[in-house]
Amino acid sequence: MAELQMLLEEEIPSGKRALIESYQNLTRVADYCENNYIQATDKRKALEETKAYTTQSLASVAYQINALANNVLQLLDIQASQLRRMESSINHISQTVDIHKEKVARREIGILTTNKNTSRTHKIIAPANMERPVRYIRKPIDYTVLDDVGHGVKHGNNQPARTGTLSRTNPPTQKPPSPPMSGRGTLGRNTPYKTLEPVKPPTVPNDYMTSPARLGSQHSPGRTASLNQRPRTHSGSSGGSGSRENSGSSSIGIPIAVPTPSPPTVGPVADSPTPPPPPPPDDIPIFDDSPPPPPPPPVDYEDEEAAVVQYSDPYADGDPAWAPKNYIEKVVAIYDYTKDKDDELSFMEGAIIYVIKKNDDGWYEGVCN
């Protein structure tokens, strides 16, 4: 504060007075130089003296102006610092007033409130009756739960779904097992009559049970045995014949009425064969006059094949023109693929690829459309 007062009262006014005196002195110096230059005989000397006075006057005035300017700038800095101190004081006062107002407001709010009675009890209370721990029961792991999820390979024991495509499995070469019979052939004139042994009803395996029409062949075991000896082969171009190859049965599904003696009515048949009955007495008459059974009517295979729905299998047709002559196998793509390198193939799902070489690193070489 004293420094500010000294600047305002002493240094700045003295600087102003020095400038005024310099102005008056410069005026007198200018008049002297002018008269001296006119009256002097040596003009060059008068000119040099005038230059010296001019340089000295300019230096004196510049120094006085610099001193006065420094004093003014110092005065402005002191006043700016005082303004900052005053601003901080005002802010402190305003914060004090705000704090006082908040205290008064809280006091007024506290008048409107009531005290809360809190009971000092334990926050966590143990239950009166403890729960008995549940006994662990081990459940076996069922590894077949997710067999039908995703695109995994199906096991061979699962029956394949009947779709339009034909599998490449070879047809069975063995005949289906013929049902057990107590006696083969037919009754002739010289055949003695005796009671037939009760037999267990024939059962057909599930692999050979393809249609309900085949149930008619179970009622005539003698006829089924004679028909099973005629092998039949079917073309793989139709869906019906393809499913017949997979079933492995070459028996005829059309029931044929053949007059064969029916076994007597008996109770539940046991698994073990019953002992044969005693021989009949001699006084039982023999059916010598019974005519032989008529021959079986010829089986019309054309009618049965006509009932099968024909369709064309795209995978069973011949190879296209772009297919290579020699290839290892023909595969079908199950997903889309875009080539990353120049020596790879790009194909869509369902595209047919002919594999021509299998490399040791696991990559195959092939041709596709």
Coordinates of C-alpha atoms in Angstrom, one line a residue, residues 102-290:
E102 CA -28.0 -23.4 5.0
K103 CA -27.6 -23.7 8.8
V104 CA -30.7 -21.6 9.3
A105 CA -32.6 -23.7 6.8
R106 CA -31.6 -27.0 8.4
R107 CA -32.6 -25.6 11.8
E108 CA -36.0 -24.7 10.5
I109 CA -36.4 -28.2 8.9
G110 CA -35.3 -29.8 12.1
I111 CA -38.2 -28.1 13.9
L112 CA -40.6 -30.0 11.7
T113 CA -39.1 -33.5 12.3
T114 CA -39.5 -35.9 15.2
N115 CA -37.0 -38.2 16.8
K116 CA -37.0 -41.9 15.6
N117 CA -37.0 -44.5 18.3
T118 CA -34.6 -47.3 17.2
S119 CA -34.5 -50.6 19.0
R120 CA -31.1 -51.9 19.6
T121 CA -31.4 -55.5 18.4
H122 CA -29.2 -57.9 16.5
K123 CA -29.5 -57.4 12.8
I124 CA -29.0 -61.1 12.0
I125 CA -31.3 -63.6 13.9
A126 CA -30.6 -67.3 13.7
P127 CA -33.7 -69.4 12.7
A128 CA -35.4 -71.3 15.5
N129 CA -35.6 -74.5 13.5
M130 CA -32.5 -75.4 11.6
E131 CA -33.0 -76.8 8.2
R132 CA -31.8 -80.3 7.7
P133 CA -29.2 -80.6 5.0
V134 CA -30.4 -82.3 1.9
R135 CA -28.7 -85.7 1.3
Y136 CA -26.8 -85.9 -1.9
I137 CA -28.2 -88.4 -4.4
R138 CA -26.0 -89.4 -7.2
K139 CA -27.7 -89.5 -10.6
P140 CA -26.1 -91.4 -13.4
I141 CA -25.0 -89.4 -16.4
D142 CA -27.1 -89.9 -19.5
Y143 CA -24.7 -89.7 -22.4
T144 CA -27.5 -90.0 -25.0
V145 CA -29.4 -86.8 -24.0
L146 CA -27.8 -84.7 -26.8
D147 CA -27.6 -87.4 -29.5
D148 CA -30.3 -85.7 -31.5
V149 CA -28.8 -82.2 -31.2
G150 CA -26.7 -80.7 -34.0
H151 CA -25.2 -82.5 -37.0
G152 CA -23.4 -85.4 -35.3
V153 CA -23.0 -88.8 -36.9
K154 CA -25.9 -91.1 -36.2
H155 CA -25.1 -94.6 -34.8
G156 CA -25.9 -97.6 -37.0
N157 CA -28.6 -98.9 -34.6
N158 CA -30.8 -95.9 -35.2
Q159 CA -33.3 -96.5 -38.0
P160 CA -32.6 -94.1 -40.8
A161 CA -35.3 -91.7 -41.8
R162 CA -37.0 -92.5 -45.1
T163 CA -36.0 -89.7 -47.4
G164 CA -35.7 -89.3 -51.1
T165 CA -32.0 -89.9 -51.3
L166 CA -30.6 -93.4 -51.5
S167 CA -27.9 -94.7 -49.3
R168 CA -24.8 -96.3 -50.8
T169 CA -25.0 -99.4 -48.5
N170 CA -24.9 -102.7 -50.4
P171 CA -28.1 -104.7 -50.3
P172 CA -28.1 -107.7 -47.9
T173 CA -27.1 -111.0 -49.5
Q174 CA -28.7 -113.3 -47.0
K175 CA -32.3 -114.3 -46.9
P176 CA -34.5 -113.3 -44.0
P177 CA -34.8 -116.0 -41.3
S178 CA -37.8 -118.1 -42.0
P179 CA -40.2 -118.6 -39.2
P180 CA -40.1 -122.0 -37.3
M181 CA -42.4 -124.7 -38.7
S182 CA -43.5 -128.0 -37.3
G183 CA -43.7 -129.6 -40.7
R184 CA -42.8 -128.6 -44.2
G185 CA -44.6 -129.4 -47.5
T186 CA -48.2 -130.3 -48.0
L187 CA -50.5 -133.2 -47.1
G188 CA -50.6 -136.0 -49.7
R189 CA -52.5 -139.2 -50.1
N190 CA -50.0 -141.3 -48.2
T191 CA -49.5 -138.9 -45.4
P192 CA -50.9 -140.2 -42.1
Y193 CA -53.1 -137.8 -40.2
K194 CA -51.8 -136.7 -36.8
T195 CA -52.1 -133.7 -34.5
L196 CA -49.7 -130.8 -35.3
E197 CA -47.4 -129.6 -32.6
P198 CA -48.2 -126.1 -31.3
V199 CA -45.6 -123.7 -32.4
K200 CA -44.6 -120.2 -31.3
P201 CA -46.0 -117.5 -33.7
P202 CA -43.3 -116.4 -36.1
T203 CA -41.9 -112.9 -35.4
V204 CA -40.2 -110.8 -38.0
P205 CA -37.3 -108.6 -37.0
N206 CA -37.8 -104.8 -37.1
D207 CA -35.2 -104.4 -39.9
Y208 CA -37.4 -106.5 -42.2
M209 CA -40.7 -105.0 -41.1
T210 CA -41.3 -102.2 -43.6
S211 CA -45.0 -102.3 -44.4
P212 CA -48.2 -103.7 -42.8
A213 CA -48.9 -105.7 -46.0
R214 CA -46.1 -108.1 -45.0
L215 CA -48.1 -109.3 -42.0
G216 CA -50.1 -111.5 -44.3
S217 CA -47.2 -113.7 -45.0
Q218 CA -46.9 -114.7 -41.4
H219 CA -50.1 -116.7 -41.4
S220 CA -48.7 -119.2 -44.0
P221 CA -45.2 -120.3 -42.9
G222 CA -45.0 -123.0 -45.5
R223 CA -45.7 -120.6 -48.4
T224 CA -43.2 -118.0 -47.1
A225 CA -40.5 -120.6 -47.0
S226 CA -41.1 -121.6 -50.6
L227 CA -41.2 -118.0 -51.8
N228 CA -38.1 -116.9 -50.0
Q229 CA -36.0 -119.2 -52.2
R230 CA -36.6 -116.9 -55.2
P231 CA -34.2 -114.0 -55.0
R232 CA -35.2 -110.7 -56.3
T233 CA -33.1 -107.7 -57.2
H234 CA -34.5 -104.2 -57.8
S235 CA -33.1 -101.2 -59.5
G236 CA -31.9 -98.3 -57.4
S237 CA -33.6 -95.7 -59.5
S238 CA -36.8 -95.6 -57.6
G239 CA -37.5 -94.7 -54.0
G240 CA -39.8 -97.7 -53.3
S241 CA -37.3 -100.2 -54.6
G242 CA -34.5 -98.5 -52.8
S243 CA -36.3 -98.9 -49.5
R244 CA -36.9 -102.5 -50.3
E245 CA -33.2 -103.1 -50.7
N246 CA -32.5 -101.6 -47.4
S247 CA -35.1 -103.7 -45.7
G248 CA -33.2 -106.8 -46.8
S249 CA -36.4 -108.9 -47.3
S250 CA -37.2 -110.6 -50.6
S251 CA -40.5 -112.0 -49.5
I252 CA -43.7 -111.0 -51.3
G253 CA -45.9 -108.6 -49.3
I254 CA -49.2 -109.8 -51.0
P255 CA -51.0 -112.4 -48.8
I256 CA -51.8 -115.6 -50.8
A257 CA -54.6 -117.9 -49.6
V258 CA -53.2 -121.4 -49.5
P259 CA -55.3 -124.2 -47.9
T260 CA -53.0 -125.5 -45.2
P261 CA -54.2 -127.3 -42.1
S262 CA -54.5 -124.9 -39.2
P263 CA -53.0 -125.9 -35.8
P264 CA -55.5 -126.7 -33.0
T265 CA -56.5 -124.1 -30.5
V266 CA -54.1 -124.2 -27.6
G267 CA -53.3 -122.0 -24.5
P268 CA -50.3 -119.7 -24.1
V269 CA -47.3 -121.1 -25.9
A270 CA -44.2 -121.5 -23.7
D271 CA -40.8 -120.7 -24.9
S272 CA -39.6 -124.3 -24.8
P273 CA -41.1 -126.8 -27.3
T274 CA -43.7 -129.1 -26.0
P275 CA -43.1 -132.9 -26.2
P276 CA -44.8 -134.6 -29.1
P277 CA -48.2 -136.3 -28.5
P278 CA -48.5 -140.1 -28.4
P279 CA -48.9 -141.9 -31.7
P280 CA -52.6 -142.2 -32.8
P281 CA -54.3 -145.6 -32.7
D282 CA -54.6 -147.6 -35.9
D283 CA -58.4 -147.2 -36.1
I284 CA -58.1 -143.5 -36.9
P285 CA -59.0 -143.1 -40.6
I286 CA -56.5 -141.6 -43.0
F287 CA -57.4 -138.8 -45.4
D288 CA -56.4 -140.6 -48.5
D289 CA -59.1 -139.0 -50.6
S290 CA -58.0 -135.4 -49.9

